[in-house]
């Protein structure tokens, strides 16, 4: 079962997850981080940037792999995940740009982009800590419902609901690309530690399905139940449909703090 930690707000979640990442980097200066985009992880990236600056942590060797990318956005588009990862992660954290990869969404090379990405993750020794958000459809990465639990990095078609949810980042809803290239669920499950973050009422159903529902491709987030080290960090609203809430609180409040997440 995933460990579920209920926190007061996104900032508290950010501090908790940043703490785990700082410990990882201190023990492994060339740690490999799995990076989500979207709104959910931003507080974590801010908290991590603060810790790195305040404690002068050397992150020049840290490597990163983004979860996904849109297919077909022009190079340099501000909402391409390459641009978002540069703006929200690489620059504020001071990572080495060449060590942070994003799947290549260029249609010209899309046929082998998935295999190339898998090879790069493998060559890096795999992901140490994977940050995940979750969509209202239950997607992790851009693995929409129905995605194989064994899938690897490949092109997927976004649901209309996900396109509508992401329209806030674009000038017009129709500007949201139809296709993406995403790490598969099988890829994500190979990471050594999964940290899934979710905030707000709109995510409550997807969180409950991921943590307590049956493991099914119809709810891709439920794949985290197959992972030996998965941590779910949520606020009260996102936790509101969990049945075993009292137990999660009990387990967390009795966990020795030195164990972290
Ligand atoms: C982003 C990603 C997605 C998002 C999810 C939630 O790289 O893979 O799974 O995590 O769509 O998005 P937000 O955080 O914007 O609610």
PDB file of C-alpha atoms and ligand atoms in Angstrom:
ATOM      1  CA  UNK A   1       0.000   0.000   0.000  1.00  0.00           C
ATOM      2  CA  UNK A   2       1.155   3.506  -0.689  1.00  0.00           C
ATOM      3  CA  UNK A   3       1.983   5.662   2.292  1.00  0.00           C
ATOM      4  CA  UNK A   4      -0.530   8.519   2.430  1.00  0.00           C
ATOM      5  CA  UNK A   5       0.515  11.778   4.065  1.00  0.00           C
ATOM      6  CA  UNK A   6      -2.115  14.461   4.585  1.00  0.00           C
ATOM      7  CA  UNK A   7      -0.674  17.950   4.824  1.00  0.00           C
ATOM      8  CA  UNK A   8      -2.149  21.400   5.429  1.00  0.00           C
ATOM      9  CA  UNK A   9      -1.398  22.896   2.042  1.00  0.00           C
ATOM     10  CA  UNK A  10       0.788  22.764  -1.054  1.00  0.00           C
ATOM     11  CA  UNK A  11       3.612  24.620   0.670  1.00  0.00           C
ATOM     12  CA  UNK A  12       3.766  22.012   3.452  1.00  0.00           C
ATOM     13  CA  UNK A  13       3.784  19.275   0.822  1.00  0.00           C
ATOM     14  CA  UNK A  14       6.551  21.099  -1.015  1.00  0.00           C
ATOM     15  CA  UNK A  15       8.709  21.288   2.111  1.00  0.00           C
ATOM     16  CA  UNK A  16       8.194  17.592   2.850  1.00  0.00           C
ATOM     17  CA  UNK A  17       9.044  16.431  -0.651  1.00  0.00           C
ATOM     18  CA  UNK A  18      11.946  18.882  -0.963  1.00  0.00           C
ATOM     19  CA  UNK A  19      13.343  17.385   2.219  1.00  0.00           C
ATOM     20  CA  UNK A  20      13.304  13.895   0.680  1.00  0.00           C
ATOM     21  CA  UNK A  21      14.973  15.189  -2.480  1.00  0.00           C
ATOM     22  CA  UNK A  22      17.665  17.047  -0.535  1.00  0.00           C
ATOM     23  CA  UNK A  23      18.457  13.861   1.425  1.00  0.00           C
ATOM     24  CA  UNK A  24      18.667  11.948  -1.833  1.00  0.00           C
ATOM     25  CA  UNK A  25      21.009  14.495  -3.423  1.00  0.00           C
ATOM     26  CA  UNK A  26      23.215  14.584  -0.329  1.00  0.00           C
ATOM     27  CA  UNK A  27      23.642  10.810  -0.472  1.00  0.00           C
ATOM     28  CA  UNK A  28      23.852  10.686  -4.278  1.00  0.00           C
ATOM     29  CA  UNK A  29      25.053  13.917  -5.918  1.00  0.00           C
ATOM     30  CA  UNK A  30      24.235  12.582  -9.380  1.00  0.00           C
ATOM     31  CA  UNK A  31      20.723  11.512  -8.373  1.00  0.00           C
ATOM     32  CA  UNK A  32      18.175  11.043 -11.144  1.00  0.00           C
ATOM     33  CA  UNK A  33      14.920  12.941 -10.604  1.00  0.00           C
ATOM     34  CA  UNK A  34      11.702  12.205 -12.463  1.00  0.00           C
ATOM     35  CA  UNK A  35      10.028  15.537 -13.128  1.00  0.00           C
ATOM     36  CA  UNK A  36       6.322  16.239 -13.513  1.00  0.00           C
ATOM     37  CA  UNK A  37       4.993  19.441 -15.051  1.00  0.00           C
ATOM     38  CA  UNK A  38       1.586  21.061 -14.502  1.00  0.00           C
ATOM     39  CA  UNK A  39       0.564  23.098 -11.461  1.00  0.00           C
ATOM     40  CA  UNK A  40       0.854  20.420  -8.783  1.00  0.00           C
ATOM     41  CA  UNK A  41       4.636  20.146  -8.327  1.00  0.00           C
ATOM     42  CA  UNK A  42       5.374  23.886  -8.440  1.00  0.00           C
ATOM     43  CA  UNK A  43       5.418  24.370  -4.654  1.00  0.00           C
ATOM     44  CA  UNK A  44       7.845  21.449  -4.394  1.00  0.00           C
ATOM     45  CA  UNK A  45      10.158  23.004  -6.971  1.00  0.00           C
ATOM     46  CA  UNK A  46      10.015  26.336  -5.127  1.00  0.00           C
ATOM     47  CA  UNK A  47      10.784  24.696  -1.777  1.00  0.00           C
ATOM     48  CA  UNK A  48      13.617  22.750  -3.343  1.00  0.00           C
ATOM     49  CA  UNK A  49      15.089  25.860  -4.960  1.00  0.00           C
ATOM     50  CA  UNK A  50      15.009  27.591  -1.551  1.00  0.00           C
ATOM     51  CA  UNK A  51      16.763  24.687   0.187  1.00  0.00           C
ATOM     52  CA  UNK A  52      19.431  24.485  -2.525  1.00  0.00           C
ATOM     53  CA  UNK A  53      20.129  28.218  -2.277  1.00  0.00           C
ATOM     54  CA  UNK A  54      19.972  28.435   1.541  1.00  0.00           C
ATOM     55  CA  UNK A  55      22.224  25.419   2.095  1.00  0.00           C
ATOM     56  CA  UNK A  56      24.490  25.907  -0.945  1.00  0.00           C
ATOM     57  CA  UNK A  57      23.786  22.368  -2.115  1.00  0.00           C
ATOM     58  CA  UNK A  58      25.825  21.357  -5.142  1.00  0.00           C
ATOM     59  CA  UNK A  59      23.309  20.132  -7.743  1.00  0.00           C
ATOM     60  CA  UNK A  60      25.535  20.338 -10.813  1.00  0.00           C
ATOM     61  CA  UNK A  61      25.551  16.552 -11.115  1.00  0.00           C
ATOM     62  CA  UNK A  62      21.829  16.017 -10.617  1.00  0.00           C
ATOM     63  CA  UNK A  63      20.098  14.505 -13.616  1.00  0.00           C
ATOM     64  CA  UNK A  64      16.441  14.745 -14.592  1.00  0.00           C
ATOM     65  CA  UNK A  65      13.856  13.168 -16.869  1.00  0.00           C
ATOM     66  CA  UNK A  66      10.515  14.844 -17.523  1.00  0.00           C
ATOM     67  CA  UNK A  67       7.457  12.633 -17.650  1.00  0.00           C
ATOM     68  CA  UNK A  68       6.029  13.866 -20.900  1.00  0.00           C
ATOM     69  CA  UNK A  69       5.887  16.379 -23.736  1.00  0.00           C
ATOM     70  CA  UNK A  70       3.312  17.591 -26.234  1.00  0.00           C
ATOM     71  CA  UNK A  71       3.747  16.434 -29.800  1.00  0.00           C
ATOM     72  CA  UNK A  72       4.042  19.060 -32.481  1.00  0.00           C
ATOM     73  CA  UNK A  73       4.482  22.324 -30.592  1.00  0.00           C
ATOM     74  CA  UNK A  74       7.067  24.520 -32.289  1.00  0.00           C
ATOM     75  CA  UNK A  75      10.517  24.430 -30.674  1.00  0.00           C
ATOM     76  CA  UNK A  76      10.681  27.078 -27.955  1.00  0.00           C
ATOM     77  CA  UNK A  77       6.885  27.284 -27.478  1.00  0.00           C
ATOM     78  CA  UNK A  78       6.465  28.622 -23.917  1.00  0.00           C
ATOM     79  CA  UNK A  79       4.042  25.833 -22.976  1.00  0.00           C
ATOM     80  CA  UNK A  80       6.129  23.017 -24.367  1.00  0.00           C
ATOM     81  CA  UNK A  81       7.244  20.935 -21.416  1.00  0.00           C
ATOM     82  CA  UNK A  82      10.840  21.526 -22.486  1.00  0.00           C
ATOM     83  CA  UNK A  83      10.267  25.255 -21.882  1.00  0.00           C
ATOM     84  CA  UNK A  84       8.292  24.647 -18.670  1.00  0.00           C
ATOM     85  CA  UNK A  85      10.970  22.370 -17.204  1.00  0.00           C
ATOM     86  CA  UNK A  86      13.646  24.940 -18.078  1.00  0.00           C
ATOM     87  CA  UNK A  87      11.650  27.786 -16.501  1.00  0.00           C
ATOM     88  CA  UNK A  88      10.287  26.010 -13.409  1.00  0.00           C
ATOM     89  CA  UNK A  89      13.020  23.512 -12.618  1.00  0.00           C
ATOM     90  CA  UNK A  90      16.376  23.827 -14.381  1.00  0.00           C
ATOM     91  CA  UNK A  91      16.844  27.574 -13.908  1.00  0.00           C
ATOM     92  CA  UNK A  92      15.485  28.057 -10.368  1.00  0.00           C
ATOM     93  CA  UNK A  93      17.269  24.970  -9.046  1.00  0.00           C
ATOM     94  CA  UNK A  94      20.488  25.678 -10.946  1.00  0.00           C
ATOM     95  CA  UNK A  95      20.605  22.245 -12.588  1.00  0.00           C
ATOM     96  CA  UNK A  96      22.943  21.539 -15.482  1.00  0.00           C
ATOM     97  CA  UNK A  97      20.722  21.953 -18.586  1.00  0.00           C
ATOM     98  CA  UNK A  98      22.377  19.139 -20.556  1.00  0.00           C
ATOM     99  CA  UNK A  99      21.602  16.675 -17.766  1.00  0.00           C
ATOM    100  CA  UNK A 100      17.844  17.278 -17.840  1.00  0.00           C
ATOM    101  CA  UNK A 101      15.972  15.462 -20.584  1.00  0.00           C
ATOM    102  CA  UNK A 102      12.440  15.896 -21.893  1.00  0.00           C
ATOM    103  CA  UNK A 103      10.857  13.478 -24.407  1.00  0.00           C
ATOM    104  CA  UNK A 104      11.245  14.774 -27.949  1.00  0.00           C
ATOM    105  CA  UNK A 105       7.859  15.782 -29.318  1.00  0.00           C
ATOM    106  CA  UNK A 106       9.140  16.706 -32.778  1.00  0.00           C
ATOM    107  CA  UNK A 107       6.917  14.861 -35.295  1.00  0.00           C
ATOM    108  CA  UNK A 108       9.923  14.364 -37.585  1.00  0.00           C
ATOM    109  CA  UNK A 109      11.546  11.892 -35.195  1.00  0.00           C
ATOM    110  CA  UNK A 110       8.563  10.761 -33.174  1.00  0.00           C
ATOM    111  CA  UNK A 111       8.728   7.146 -34.360  1.00  0.00           C
ATOM    112  CA  UNK A 112      11.856   6.415 -32.374  1.00  0.00           C
ATOM    113  CA  UNK A 113      11.530   9.108 -29.689  1.00  0.00           C
ATOM    114  CA  UNK A 114       9.984   6.696 -27.183  1.00  0.00           C
ATOM    115  CA  UNK A 115      12.684   4.062 -27.562  1.00  0.00           C
ATOM    116  CA  UNK A 116      15.372   6.773 -27.419  1.00  0.00           C
ATOM    117  CA  UNK A 117      13.954   8.084 -24.159  1.00  0.00           C
ATOM    118  CA  UNK A 118      13.762   4.645 -22.595  1.00  0.00           C
ATOM    119  CA  UNK A 119      17.392   4.059 -23.585  1.00  0.00           C
ATOM    120  CA  UNK A 120      18.456   7.364 -22.009  1.00  0.00           C
ATOM    121  CA  UNK A 121      16.690   6.569 -18.733  1.00  0.00           C
ATOM    122  CA  UNK A 122      18.301   3.136 -18.720  1.00  0.00           C
ATOM    123  CA  UNK A 123      21.747   4.580 -19.440  1.00  0.00           C
ATOM    124  CA  UNK A 124      21.324   6.955 -16.484  1.00  0.00           C
ATOM    125  CA  UNK A 125      20.706   3.964 -14.218  1.00  0.00           C
ATOM    126  CA  UNK A 126      16.980   4.623 -13.814  1.00  0.00           C
ATOM    127  CA  UNK A 127      15.046   7.257 -11.911  1.00  0.00           C
ATOM    128  CA  UNK A 128      15.678   7.531  -8.163  1.00  0.00           C
ATOM    129  CA  UNK A 129      12.676   9.651  -7.213  1.00  0.00           C
ATOM    130  CA  UNK A 130       9.737  10.268  -9.503  1.00  0.00           C
ATOM    131  CA  UNK A 131       7.448  13.216  -8.789  1.00  0.00           C
ATOM    132  CA  UNK A 132       3.915  12.615 -10.053  1.00  0.00           C
ATOM    133  CA  UNK A 133       0.752  14.649 -10.325  1.00  0.00           C
ATOM    134  CA  UNK A 134      -2.554  13.042 -11.203  1.00  0.00           C
ATOM    135  CA  UNK A 135      -5.175  14.185 -13.674  1.00  0.00           C
ATOM    136  CA  UNK A 136      -8.899  14.233 -13.017  1.00  0.00           C
ATOM    137  CA  UNK A 137      -9.158  11.306 -15.461  1.00  0.00           C
ATOM    138  CA  UNK A 138      -6.780   9.396 -13.188  1.00  0.00           C
ATOM    139  CA  UNK A 139      -3.835   9.749 -15.555  1.00  0.00           C
ATOM    140  CA  UNK A 140      -0.253   9.728 -14.352  1.00  0.00           C
ATOM    141  CA  UNK A 141       2.197  11.099 -16.849  1.00  0.00           C
ATOM    142  CA  UNK A 142      -0.167  11.395 -19.797  1.00  0.00           C
ATOM    143  CA  UNK A 143      -1.250   7.766 -19.510  1.00  0.00           C
ATOM    144  CA  UNK A 144      -4.950   8.197 -19.963  1.00  0.00           C
ATOM    145  CA  UNK A 145      -7.458   5.534 -18.825  1.00  0.00           C
ATOM    146  CA  UNK A 146      -6.932   2.320 -20.751  1.00  0.00           C
ATOM    147  CA  UNK A 147      -3.152   2.667 -20.899  1.00  0.00           C
ATOM    148  CA  UNK A 148      -1.367  -0.627 -20.379  1.00  0.00           C
ATOM    149  CA  UNK A 149       0.093  -1.010 -16.905  1.00  0.00           C
ATOM    150  CA  UNK A 150       3.227  -2.328 -18.641  1.00  0.00           C
ATOM    151  CA  UNK A 151       3.500   0.544 -21.156  1.00  0.00           C
ATOM    152  CA  UNK A 152       6.763   2.297 -21.970  1.00  0.00           C
ATOM    153  CA  UNK A 153       7.401   5.764 -23.402  1.00  0.00           C
ATOM    154  CA  UNK A 154       5.232   6.286 -26.474  1.00  0.00           C
ATOM    155  CA  UNK A 155       2.766   8.601 -28.183  1.00  0.00           C
ATOM    156  CA  UNK A 156      -0.717   8.881 -26.665  1.00  0.00           C
ATOM    157  CA  UNK A 157      -3.881  10.760 -27.600  1.00  0.00           C
ATOM    158  CA  UNK A 158      -5.053  13.119 -24.858  1.00  0.00           C
ATOM    159  CA  UNK A 159      -8.648  12.877 -23.679  1.00  0.00           C
ATOM    160  CA  UNK A 160     -10.822  15.903 -24.349  1.00  0.00           C
ATOM    161  CA  UNK A 161     -11.110  16.356 -20.575  1.00  0.00           C
ATOM    162  CA  UNK A 162      -7.347  16.617 -20.180  1.00  0.00           C
ATOM    163  CA  UNK A 163      -7.141  18.994 -23.138  1.00  0.00           C
ATOM    164  CA  UNK A 164      -9.820  21.159 -21.516  1.00  0.00           C
ATOM    165  CA  UNK A 165      -8.019  21.028 -18.144  1.00  0.00           C
ATOM    166  CA  UNK A 166      -4.776  22.156 -19.770  1.00  0.00           C
ATOM    167  CA  UNK A 167      -6.392  24.853 -21.906  1.00  0.00           C
ATOM    168  CA  UNK A 168      -5.648  27.342 -19.114  1.00  0.00           C
ATOM    169  CA  UNK A 169      -2.014  27.329 -20.226  1.00  0.00           C
ATOM    170  CA  UNK A 170      -2.834  28.157 -23.864  1.00  0.00           C
ATOM    171  CA  UNK A 171      -4.464  31.093 -25.677  1.00  0.00           C
ATOM    172  CA  UNK A 172      -7.378  28.953 -26.894  1.00  0.00           C
ATOM    173  CA  UNK A 173      -8.640  25.433 -26.060  1.00  0.00           C
ATOM    174  CA  UNK A 174      -7.984  24.255 -29.609  1.00  0.00           C
ATOM    175  CA  UNK A 175      -4.321  25.192 -29.219  1.00  0.00           C
ATOM    176  CA  UNK A 176      -3.805  22.299 -26.775  1.00  0.00           C
ATOM    177  CA  UNK A 177      -2.135  19.557 -28.799  1.00  0.00           C
ATOM    178  CA  UNK A 178      -4.077  16.347 -29.427  1.00  0.00           C
ATOM    179  CA  UNK A 179      -1.061  14.114 -28.902  1.00  0.00           C
ATOM    180  CA  UNK A 180       1.714  13.757 -26.392  1.00  0.00           C
ATOM    181  CA  UNK A 181       4.681  11.528 -25.781  1.00  0.00           C
ATOM    182  CA  UNK A 182       4.722  10.167 -22.259  1.00  0.00           C
ATOM    183  CA  UNK A 183       6.658   7.804 -20.089  1.00  0.00           C
ATOM    184  CA  UNK A 184       4.569   4.661 -19.799  1.00  0.00           C
ATOM    185  CA  UNK A 185       3.145   3.257 -16.610  1.00  0.00           C
ATOM    186  CA  UNK A 186       5.761   0.514 -16.808  1.00  0.00           C
ATOM    187  CA  UNK A 187       8.446   3.193 -17.109  1.00  0.00           C
ATOM    188  CA  UNK A 188       7.112   5.055 -14.087  1.00  0.00           C
ATOM    189  CA  UNK A 189       6.940   1.871 -12.006  1.00  0.00           C
ATOM    190  CA  UNK A 190      10.677   1.296 -12.558  1.00  0.00           C
ATOM    191  CA  UNK A 191      11.559   4.435 -10.603  1.00  0.00           C
ATOM    192  CA  UNK A 192      12.857   3.596  -7.145  1.00  0.00           C
ATOM    193  CA  UNK A 193      10.544   5.951  -5.230  1.00  0.00           C
ATOM    194  CA  UNK A 194       7.238   7.387  -6.433  1.00  0.00           C
ATOM    195  CA  UNK A 195       5.922  10.576  -4.857  1.00  0.00           C
ATOM    196  CA  UNK A 196       2.413  11.410  -6.036  1.00  0.00           C
ATOM    197  CA  UNK A 197       1.100  14.858  -5.140  1.00  0.00           C
ATOM    198  CA  UNK A 198      -2.496  16.047  -5.374  1.00  0.00           C
ATOM    199  CA  UNK A 199      -4.324  19.098  -4.089  1.00  0.00           C
ATOM    200  CA  UNK A 200      -7.917  20.234  -4.164  1.00  0.00           C
ATOM    201  CA  UNK A 201     -11.362  18.719  -4.318  1.00  0.00           C
ATOM    202  CA  UNK A 202     -11.172  18.123  -8.066  1.00  0.00           C
ATOM    203  CA  UNK A 203      -8.513  15.449  -7.486  1.00  0.00           C
ATOM    204  CA  UNK A 204     -10.309  13.632  -4.629  1.00  0.00           C
ATOM    205  CA  UNK A 205     -11.902  10.969  -6.795  1.00  0.00           C
ATOM    206  CA  UNK A 206      -8.720  10.210  -8.737  1.00  0.00           C
ATOM    207  CA  UNK A 207      -6.726  10.000  -5.492  1.00  0.00           C
ATOM    208  CA  UNK A 208      -9.208   7.592  -3.884  1.00  0.00           C
ATOM    209  CA  UNK A 209      -9.237   5.432  -7.010  1.00  0.00           C
ATOM    210  CA  UNK A 210      -5.430   5.428  -7.135  1.00  0.00           C
ATOM    211  CA  UNK A 211      -4.902   4.560  -3.476  1.00  0.00           C
ATOM    212  CA  UNK A 212      -7.887   2.408  -2.576  1.00  0.00           C
ATOM    213  CA  UNK A 213      -9.558   1.332  -5.800  1.00  0.00           C
ATOM    214  CA  UNK A 214      -8.836  -1.841  -7.704  1.00  0.00           C
ATOM    215  CA  UNK A 215      -5.610  -1.874  -9.713  1.00  0.00           C
ATOM    216  CA  UNK A 216      -6.873  -1.270 -13.212  1.00  0.00           C
ATOM    217  CA  UNK A 217      -5.803   0.334 -16.451  1.00  0.00           C
ATOM    218  CA  UNK A 218      -9.076   2.255 -16.255  1.00  0.00           C
ATOM    219  CA  UNK A 219      -7.522   4.259 -13.395  1.00  0.00           C
ATOM    220  CA  UNK A 220      -3.835   4.576 -14.327  1.00  0.00           C
ATOM    221  CA  UNK A 221      -2.971   6.103 -10.938  1.00  0.00           C
ATOM    222  CA  UNK A 222      -3.912   2.805  -9.288  1.00  0.00           C
ATOM    223  CA  UNK A 223      -0.672   1.351 -10.707  1.00  0.00           C
ATOM    224  CA  UNK A 224       1.142   2.942  -7.767  1.00  0.00           C
ATOM    225  CA  UNK A 225      -0.274   0.105  -5.650  1.00  0.00           C
ATOM    226  CA  UNK A 226       2.126  -2.203  -7.492  1.00  0.00           C
ATOM    227  CA  UNK A 227       5.131  -0.184  -6.359  1.00  0.00           C
ATOM    228  CA  UNK A 228       7.076  -1.108  -3.206  1.00  0.00           C
ATOM    229  CA  UNK A 229       7.860   2.522  -2.283  1.00  0.00           C
ATOM    230  CA  UNK A 230       5.085   4.916  -3.192  1.00  0.00           C
ATOM    231  CA  UNK A 231       4.219   8.019  -1.193  1.00  0.00           C
ATOM    232  CA  UNK A 232       1.036  10.016  -1.746  1.00  0.00           C
ATOM    233  CA  UNK A 233       1.102  13.570  -0.394  1.00  0.00           C
ATOM    234  CA  UNK A 234      -2.285  15.286  -0.421  1.00  0.00           C
ATOM    235  CA  UNK A 235      -4.159  18.142   1.188  1.00  0.00           C
ATOM    236  CA  UNK A 236      -7.439  17.638   3.080  1.00  0.00           C
ATOM    237  CA  UNK A 237      -9.565  18.330   0.004  1.00  0.00           C
ATOM    238  CA  UNK A 238      -7.754  15.825  -2.209  1.00  0.00           C
ATOM    239  CA  UNK A 239      -7.893  13.274   0.646  1.00  0.00           C
ATOM    240  CA  UNK A 240     -11.619  13.760   1.215  1.00  0.00           C
ATOM    241  CA  UNK A 241     -12.792  10.592  -0.587  1.00  0.00           C
ATOM    242  CA  UNK A 242     -10.303   8.240   1.059  1.00  0.00           C
ATOM    243  CA  UNK A 243     -11.997   5.606   3.219  1.00  0.00           C
ATOM    244  CA  UNK A 244      -9.009   4.755   5.425  1.00  0.00           C
ATOM    245  CA  UNK A 245      -8.129   8.340   6.241  1.00  0.00           C
ATOM    246  CA  UNK A 246      -7.965   7.799  10.003  1.00  0.00           C
ATOM    247  CA  UNK A 247      -5.443   5.005   9.565  1.00  0.00           C
ATOM    248  CA  UNK A 248      -3.208   7.091   7.270  1.00  0.00           C
ATOM    249  CA  UNK A 249      -3.140   9.883   9.835  1.00  0.00           C
ATOM    250  CA  UNK A 250      -2.426   7.398  12.629  1.00  0.00           C
ATOM    251  CA  UNK A 251       0.412   5.732  10.707  1.00  0.00           C
ATOM    252  CA  UNK A 252       2.015   9.047   9.744  1.00  0.00           C
ATOM    253  CA  UNK A 253       1.785  10.589  13.212  1.00  0.00           C
ATOM    254  CA  UNK A 254       3.448   7.477  14.679  1.00  0.00           C
ATOM    255  CA  UNK A 255       6.204   7.228  12.077  1.00  0.00           C
ATOM    256  CA  UNK A 256       9.695   8.111  13.308  1.00  0.00           C
ATOM    257  CA  UNK A 257      10.533  11.433  11.608  1.00  0.00           C
ATOM    258  CA  UNK A 258      14.039  10.294  10.716  1.00  0.00           C
ATOM    259  CA  UNK A 259      12.515   7.822   8.279  1.00  0.00           C
ATOM    260  CA  UNK A 260      11.211  10.658   6.136  1.00  0.00           C
ATOM    261  CA  UNK A 261       8.890   9.612   3.335  1.00  0.00           C
TER     262      UNK A 261
HETATM  263  C1  LIG B   1       2.514  16.426 -16.110  1.00  0.00           C
HETATM  264  C2  LIG B   1       1.778  15.178 -16.058  1.00  0.00           C
HETATM  265  C3  LIG B   1       0.341  15.120 -15.664  1.00  0.00           C
HETATM  266  C4  LIG B   1      -0.060  16.114 -14.597  1.00  0.00           C
HETATM  267  C5  LIG B   1      -1.547  16.052 -14.355  1.00  0.00           C
HETATM  268  C6  LIG B   1      -1.999  17.021 -13.291  1.00  0.00           C
HETATM  269  O1  LIG B   1       3.852  16.182 -16.480  1.00  0.00           O
HETATM  270  O2  LIG B   1       2.339  14.195 -16.359  1.00  0.00           O
HETATM  271  O3  LIG B   1       0.051  13.814 -15.214  1.00  0.00           O
HETATM  272  O4  LIG B   1       0.642  15.818 -13.417  1.00  0.00           O
HETATM  273  O5  LIG B   1      -2.218  16.342 -15.546  1.00  0.00           O
HETATM  274  O6  LIG B   1      -1.820  18.312 -13.756  1.00  0.00           O
HETATM  275  P1  LIG B   1      -1.913  19.573 -12.770  1.00  0.00           P
HETATM  276  O7  LIG B   1      -0.791  19.413 -11.805  1.00  0.00           O
HETATM  277  O8  LIG B   1      -1.723  20.767 -13.628  1.00  0.00           O
HETATM  278  O9  LIG B   1      -3.236  19.480 -12.105  1.00  0.00           O
END
